[in-house]
CSV table of N, CA and C in Angstrom, one decimal:
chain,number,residue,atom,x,y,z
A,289,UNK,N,26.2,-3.1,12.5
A,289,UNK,CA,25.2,-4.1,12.4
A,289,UNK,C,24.8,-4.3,10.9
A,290,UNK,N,25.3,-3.3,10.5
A,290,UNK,CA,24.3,-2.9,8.7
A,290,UNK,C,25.4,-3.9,8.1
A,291,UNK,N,26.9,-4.4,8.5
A,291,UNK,CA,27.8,-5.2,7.7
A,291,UNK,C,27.5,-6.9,7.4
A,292,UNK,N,26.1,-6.8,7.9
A,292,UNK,CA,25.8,-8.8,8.2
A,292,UNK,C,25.0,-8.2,6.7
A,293,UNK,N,24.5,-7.2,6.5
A,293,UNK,CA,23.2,-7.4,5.2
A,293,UNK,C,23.9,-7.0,3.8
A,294,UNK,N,23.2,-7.7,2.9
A,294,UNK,CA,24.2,-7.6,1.4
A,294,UNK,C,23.2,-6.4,1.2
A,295,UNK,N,23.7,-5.3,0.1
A,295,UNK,CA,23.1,-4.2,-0.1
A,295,UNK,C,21.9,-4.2,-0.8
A,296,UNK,N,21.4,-5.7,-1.3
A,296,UNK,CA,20.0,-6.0,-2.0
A,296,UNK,C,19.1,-5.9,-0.4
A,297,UNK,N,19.5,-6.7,0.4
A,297,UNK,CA,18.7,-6.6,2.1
A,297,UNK,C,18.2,-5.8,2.2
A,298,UNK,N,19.7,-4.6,2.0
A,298,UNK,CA,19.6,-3.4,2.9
A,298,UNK,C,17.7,-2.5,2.1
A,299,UNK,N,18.3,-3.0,1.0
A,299,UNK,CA,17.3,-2.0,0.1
A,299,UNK,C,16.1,-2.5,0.3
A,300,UNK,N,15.8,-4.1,0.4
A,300,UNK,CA,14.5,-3.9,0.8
A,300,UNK,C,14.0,-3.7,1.8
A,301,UNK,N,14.8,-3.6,3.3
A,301,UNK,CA,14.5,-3.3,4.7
A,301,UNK,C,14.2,-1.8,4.7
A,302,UNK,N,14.6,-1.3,3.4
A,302,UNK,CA,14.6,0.4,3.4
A,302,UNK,C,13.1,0.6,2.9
A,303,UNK,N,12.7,-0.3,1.9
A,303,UNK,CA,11.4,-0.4,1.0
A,303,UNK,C,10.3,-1.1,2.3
A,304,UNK,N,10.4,-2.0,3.4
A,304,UNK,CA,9.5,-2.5,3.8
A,304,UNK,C,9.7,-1.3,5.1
A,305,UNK,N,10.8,-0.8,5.6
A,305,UNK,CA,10.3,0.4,6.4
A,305,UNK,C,10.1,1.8,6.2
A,306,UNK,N,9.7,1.7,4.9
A,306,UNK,CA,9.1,3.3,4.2
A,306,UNK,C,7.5,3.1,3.8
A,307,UNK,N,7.1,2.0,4.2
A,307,UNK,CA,5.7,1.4,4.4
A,307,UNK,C,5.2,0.7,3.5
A,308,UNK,N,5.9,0.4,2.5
A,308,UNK,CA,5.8,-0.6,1.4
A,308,UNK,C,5.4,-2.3,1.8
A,309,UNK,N,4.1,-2.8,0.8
A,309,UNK,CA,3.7,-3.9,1.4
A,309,UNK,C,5.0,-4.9,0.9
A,310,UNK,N,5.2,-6.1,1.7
A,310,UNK,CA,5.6,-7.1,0.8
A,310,UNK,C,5.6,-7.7,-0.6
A,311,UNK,N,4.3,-7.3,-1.1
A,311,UNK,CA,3.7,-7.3,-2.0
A,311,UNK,C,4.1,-6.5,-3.2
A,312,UNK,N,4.1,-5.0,-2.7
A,312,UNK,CA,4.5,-3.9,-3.5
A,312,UNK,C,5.9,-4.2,-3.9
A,313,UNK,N,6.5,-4.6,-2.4
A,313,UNK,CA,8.4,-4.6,-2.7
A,313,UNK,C,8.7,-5.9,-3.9
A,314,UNK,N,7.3,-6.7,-3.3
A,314,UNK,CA,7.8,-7.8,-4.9
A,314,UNK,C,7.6,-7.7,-6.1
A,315,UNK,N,6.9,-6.3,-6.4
A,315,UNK,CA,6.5,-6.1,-7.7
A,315,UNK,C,7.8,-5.2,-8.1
A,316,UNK,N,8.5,-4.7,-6.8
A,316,UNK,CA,9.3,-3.6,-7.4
A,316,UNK,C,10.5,-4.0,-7.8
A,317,UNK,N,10.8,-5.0,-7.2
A,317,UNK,CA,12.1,-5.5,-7.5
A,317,UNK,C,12.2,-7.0,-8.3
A,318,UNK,N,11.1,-7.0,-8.9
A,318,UNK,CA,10.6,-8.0,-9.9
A,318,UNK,C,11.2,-9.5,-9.5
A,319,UNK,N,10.4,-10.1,-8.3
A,319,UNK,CA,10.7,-11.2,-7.7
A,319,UNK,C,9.3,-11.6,-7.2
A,320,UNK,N,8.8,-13.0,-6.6
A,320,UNK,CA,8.2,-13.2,-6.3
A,320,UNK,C,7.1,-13.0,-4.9
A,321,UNK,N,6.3,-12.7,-4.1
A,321,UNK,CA,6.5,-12.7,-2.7
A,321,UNK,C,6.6,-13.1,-2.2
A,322,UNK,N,6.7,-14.7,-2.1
A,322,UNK,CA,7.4,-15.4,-1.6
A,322,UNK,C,8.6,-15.6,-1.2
A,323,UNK,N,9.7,-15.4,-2.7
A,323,UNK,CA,10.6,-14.9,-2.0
A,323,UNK,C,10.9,-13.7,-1.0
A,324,UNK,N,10.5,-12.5,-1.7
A,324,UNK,CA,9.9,-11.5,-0.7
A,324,UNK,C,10.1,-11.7,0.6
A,325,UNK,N,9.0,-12.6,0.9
A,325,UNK,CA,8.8,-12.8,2.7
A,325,UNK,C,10.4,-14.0,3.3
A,326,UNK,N,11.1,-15.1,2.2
A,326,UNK,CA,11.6,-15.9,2.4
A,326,UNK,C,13.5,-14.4,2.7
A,327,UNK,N,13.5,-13.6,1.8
A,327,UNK,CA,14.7,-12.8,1.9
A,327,UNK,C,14.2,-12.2,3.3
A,328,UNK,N,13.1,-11.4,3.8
A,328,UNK,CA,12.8,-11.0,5.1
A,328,UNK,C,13.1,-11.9,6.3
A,329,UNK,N,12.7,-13.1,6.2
A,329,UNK,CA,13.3,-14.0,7.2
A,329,UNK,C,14.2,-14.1,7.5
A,330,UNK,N,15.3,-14.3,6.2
A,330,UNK,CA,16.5,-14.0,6.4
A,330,UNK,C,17.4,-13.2,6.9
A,331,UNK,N,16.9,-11.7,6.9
A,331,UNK,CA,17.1,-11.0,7.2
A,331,UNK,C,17.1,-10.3,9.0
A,332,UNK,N,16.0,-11.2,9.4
A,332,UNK,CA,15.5,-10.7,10.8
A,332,UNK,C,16.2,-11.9,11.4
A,333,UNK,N,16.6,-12.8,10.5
A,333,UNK,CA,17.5,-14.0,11.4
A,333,UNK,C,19.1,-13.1,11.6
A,334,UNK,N,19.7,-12.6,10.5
A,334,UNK,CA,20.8,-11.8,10.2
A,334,UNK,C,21.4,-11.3,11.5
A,335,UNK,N,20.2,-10.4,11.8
A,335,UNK,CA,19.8,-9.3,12.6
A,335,UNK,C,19.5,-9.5,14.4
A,336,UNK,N,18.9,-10.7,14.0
A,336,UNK,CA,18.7,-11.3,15.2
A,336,UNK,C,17.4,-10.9,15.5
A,337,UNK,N,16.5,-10.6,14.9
A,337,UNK,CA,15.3,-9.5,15.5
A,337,UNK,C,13.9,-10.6,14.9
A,338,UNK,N,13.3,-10.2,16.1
A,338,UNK,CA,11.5,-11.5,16.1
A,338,UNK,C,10.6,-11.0,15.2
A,339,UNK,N,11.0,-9.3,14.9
A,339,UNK,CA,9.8,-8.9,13.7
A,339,UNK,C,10.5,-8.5,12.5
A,340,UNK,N,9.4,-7.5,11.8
A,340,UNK,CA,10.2,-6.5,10.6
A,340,UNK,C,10.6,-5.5,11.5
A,341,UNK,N,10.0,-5.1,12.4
A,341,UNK,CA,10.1,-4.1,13.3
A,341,UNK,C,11.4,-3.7,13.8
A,342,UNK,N,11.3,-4.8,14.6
A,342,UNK,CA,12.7,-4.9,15.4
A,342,UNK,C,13.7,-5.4,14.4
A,343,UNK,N,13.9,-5.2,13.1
A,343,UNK,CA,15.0,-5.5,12.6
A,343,UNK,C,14.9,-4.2,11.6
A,344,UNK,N,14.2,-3.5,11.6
A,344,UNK,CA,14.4,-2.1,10.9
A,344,UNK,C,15.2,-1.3,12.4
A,345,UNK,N,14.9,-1.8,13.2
A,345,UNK,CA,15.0,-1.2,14.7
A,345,UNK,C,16.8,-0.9,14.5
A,346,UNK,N,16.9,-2.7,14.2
A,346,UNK,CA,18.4,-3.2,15.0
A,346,UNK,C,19.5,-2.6,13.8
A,347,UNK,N,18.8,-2.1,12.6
A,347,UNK,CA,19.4,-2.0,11.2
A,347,UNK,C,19.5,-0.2,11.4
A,348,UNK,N,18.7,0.7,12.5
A,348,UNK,CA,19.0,2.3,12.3
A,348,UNK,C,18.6,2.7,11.3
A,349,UNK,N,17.2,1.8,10.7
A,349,UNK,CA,16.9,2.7,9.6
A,349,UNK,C,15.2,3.7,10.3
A,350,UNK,N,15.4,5.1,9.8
A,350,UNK,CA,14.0,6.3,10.3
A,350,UNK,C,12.8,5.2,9.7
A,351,UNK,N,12.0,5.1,10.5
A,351,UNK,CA,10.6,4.3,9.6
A,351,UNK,C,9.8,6.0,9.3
A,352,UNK,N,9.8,6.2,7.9
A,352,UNK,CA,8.7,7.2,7.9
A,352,UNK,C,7.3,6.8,8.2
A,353,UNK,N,6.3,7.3,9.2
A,353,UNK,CA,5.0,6.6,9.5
A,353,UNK,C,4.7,6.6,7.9
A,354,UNK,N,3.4,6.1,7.8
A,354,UNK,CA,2.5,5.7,6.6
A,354,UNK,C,1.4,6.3,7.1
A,355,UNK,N,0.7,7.0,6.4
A,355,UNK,CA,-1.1,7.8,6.4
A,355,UNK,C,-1.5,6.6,5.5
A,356,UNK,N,-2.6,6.1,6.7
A,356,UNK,CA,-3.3,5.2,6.4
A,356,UNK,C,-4.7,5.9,6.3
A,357,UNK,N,-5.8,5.5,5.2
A,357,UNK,CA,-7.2,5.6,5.3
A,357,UNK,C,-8.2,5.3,6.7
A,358,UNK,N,-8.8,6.1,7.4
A,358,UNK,CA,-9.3,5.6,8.2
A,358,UNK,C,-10.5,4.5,8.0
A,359,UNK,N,-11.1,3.7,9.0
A,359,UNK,CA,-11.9,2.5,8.4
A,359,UNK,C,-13.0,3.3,8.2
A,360,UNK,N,-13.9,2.6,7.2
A,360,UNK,CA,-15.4,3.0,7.4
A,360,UNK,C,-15.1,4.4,6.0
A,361,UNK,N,-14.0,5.3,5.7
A,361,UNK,CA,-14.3,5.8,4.8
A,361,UNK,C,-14.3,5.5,3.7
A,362,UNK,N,-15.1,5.7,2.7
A,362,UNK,CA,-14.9,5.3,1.6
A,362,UNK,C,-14.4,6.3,0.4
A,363,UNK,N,-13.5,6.6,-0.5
A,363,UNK,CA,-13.5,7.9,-1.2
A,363,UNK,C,-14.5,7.6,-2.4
A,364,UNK,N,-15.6,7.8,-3.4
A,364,UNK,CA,-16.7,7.6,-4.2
A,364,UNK,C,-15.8,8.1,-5.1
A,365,UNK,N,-16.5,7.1,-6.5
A,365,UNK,CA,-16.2,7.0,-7.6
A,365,UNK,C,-15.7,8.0,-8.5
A,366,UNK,N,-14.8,8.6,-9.8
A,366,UNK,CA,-15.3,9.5,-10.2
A,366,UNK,C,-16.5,9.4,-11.3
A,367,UNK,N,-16.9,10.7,-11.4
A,367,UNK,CA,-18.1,10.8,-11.8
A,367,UNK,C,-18.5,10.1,-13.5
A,368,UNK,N,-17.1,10.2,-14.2
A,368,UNK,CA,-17.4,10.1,-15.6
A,368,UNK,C,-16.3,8.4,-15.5
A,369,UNK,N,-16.5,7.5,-14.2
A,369,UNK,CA,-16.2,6.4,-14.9
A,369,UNK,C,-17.5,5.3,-14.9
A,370,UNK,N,-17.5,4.8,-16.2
A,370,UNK,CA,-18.5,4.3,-17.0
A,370,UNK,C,-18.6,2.7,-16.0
A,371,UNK,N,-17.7,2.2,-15.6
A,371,UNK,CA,-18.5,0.7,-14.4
A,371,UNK,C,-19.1,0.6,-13.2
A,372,UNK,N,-19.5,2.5,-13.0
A,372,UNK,CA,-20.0,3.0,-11.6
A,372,UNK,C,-21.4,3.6,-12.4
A,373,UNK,N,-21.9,3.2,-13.4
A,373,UNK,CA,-22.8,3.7,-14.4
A,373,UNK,C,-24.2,3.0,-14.3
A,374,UNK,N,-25.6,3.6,-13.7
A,374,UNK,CA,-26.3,2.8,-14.0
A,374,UNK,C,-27.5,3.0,-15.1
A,375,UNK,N,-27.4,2.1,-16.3
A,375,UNK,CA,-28.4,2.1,-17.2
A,375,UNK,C,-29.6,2.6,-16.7
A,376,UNK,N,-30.2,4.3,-17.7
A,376,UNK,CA,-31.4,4.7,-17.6
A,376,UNK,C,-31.2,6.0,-16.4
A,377,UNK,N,-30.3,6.2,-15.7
A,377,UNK,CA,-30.3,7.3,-14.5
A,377,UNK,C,-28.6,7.9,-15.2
A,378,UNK,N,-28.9,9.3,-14.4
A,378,UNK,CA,-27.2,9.5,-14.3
A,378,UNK,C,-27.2,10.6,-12.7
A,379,UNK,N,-25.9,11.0,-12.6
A,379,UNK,CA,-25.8,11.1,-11.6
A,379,UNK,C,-25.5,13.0,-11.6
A,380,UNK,N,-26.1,13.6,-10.2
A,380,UNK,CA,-26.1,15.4,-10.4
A,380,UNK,C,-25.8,15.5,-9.0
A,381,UNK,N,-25.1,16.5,-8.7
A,381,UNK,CA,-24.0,16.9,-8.0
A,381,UNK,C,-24.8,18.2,-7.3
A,382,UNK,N,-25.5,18.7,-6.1
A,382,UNK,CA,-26.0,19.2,-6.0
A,382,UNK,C,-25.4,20.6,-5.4
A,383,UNK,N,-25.9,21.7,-4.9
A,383,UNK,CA,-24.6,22.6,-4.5
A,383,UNK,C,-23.6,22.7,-3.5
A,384,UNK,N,-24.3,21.4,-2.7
A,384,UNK,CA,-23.3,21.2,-1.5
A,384,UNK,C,-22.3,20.1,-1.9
A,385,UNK,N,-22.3,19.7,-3.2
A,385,UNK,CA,-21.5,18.8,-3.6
A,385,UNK,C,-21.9,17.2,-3.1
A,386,UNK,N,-22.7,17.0,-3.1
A,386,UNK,CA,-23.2,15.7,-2.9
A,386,UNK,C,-23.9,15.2,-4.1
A,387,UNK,N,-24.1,13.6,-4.7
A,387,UNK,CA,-23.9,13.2,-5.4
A,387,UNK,C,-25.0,12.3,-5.4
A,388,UNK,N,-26.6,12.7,-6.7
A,388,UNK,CA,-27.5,11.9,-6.3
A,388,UNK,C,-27.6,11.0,-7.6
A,389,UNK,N,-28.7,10.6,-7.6
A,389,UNK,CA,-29.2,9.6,-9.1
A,389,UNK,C,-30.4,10.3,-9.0
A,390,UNK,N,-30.6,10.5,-10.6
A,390,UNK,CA,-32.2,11.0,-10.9
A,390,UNK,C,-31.9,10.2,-12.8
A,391,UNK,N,-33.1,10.3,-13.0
A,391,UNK,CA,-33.9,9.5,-14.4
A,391,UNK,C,-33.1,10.4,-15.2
A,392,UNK,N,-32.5,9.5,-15.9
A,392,UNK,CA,-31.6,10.6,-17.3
A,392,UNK,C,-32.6,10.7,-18.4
């Protein structure tokens, strides 16, 4: 099946099933995302396949999962960057490691 795809394809079907956004893959391979999404179509037509899914499927390539952030958490700033700063307070770290504002 992998003989329908030119080896630029192959590489990005490798890059969008290792969890890479469309986005990412167009910065990486220094093209637009447009085209981006316009070579994917092509691709899943190639292949014959209705998604990205089913055309990583039909192509035998391992999808490594992706660790995604769960919703709702947020990871907090670090401490010493200056646009998380507010004029007149600074911020103290108390022993449980939590992170307040008091009057600098």
């Amino acid at each position: 099946m992998l003989e329908v795809l030119t080896d630029r394809q192959l590489e990005l079907l490798r890059m969008i099933a290792s969890g890479m956004t469309q986005a990412r893959v167009a910065e990486e391979v220094g093209r637009s995302e447009t085209t981006v999404n316009q070579m994917m179509h092509v691709i899943r037509q190639r292949l014959g396949a209705a998604s990205t899914a089913e055309a990583v499927a039909a192509a035998g390539i391992v999808q490594v999962p992706v660790v995604r952030r769960q919703r709702g958490k947020r990871t907090p700033p670090p401490d010493d960057d200056p646009r998380f700063a507010i004029r007149g307070m600074r911020q103290v770290r108390d022993r449980h490691g939590i992170i307040r504002w008091e009057k600098a």
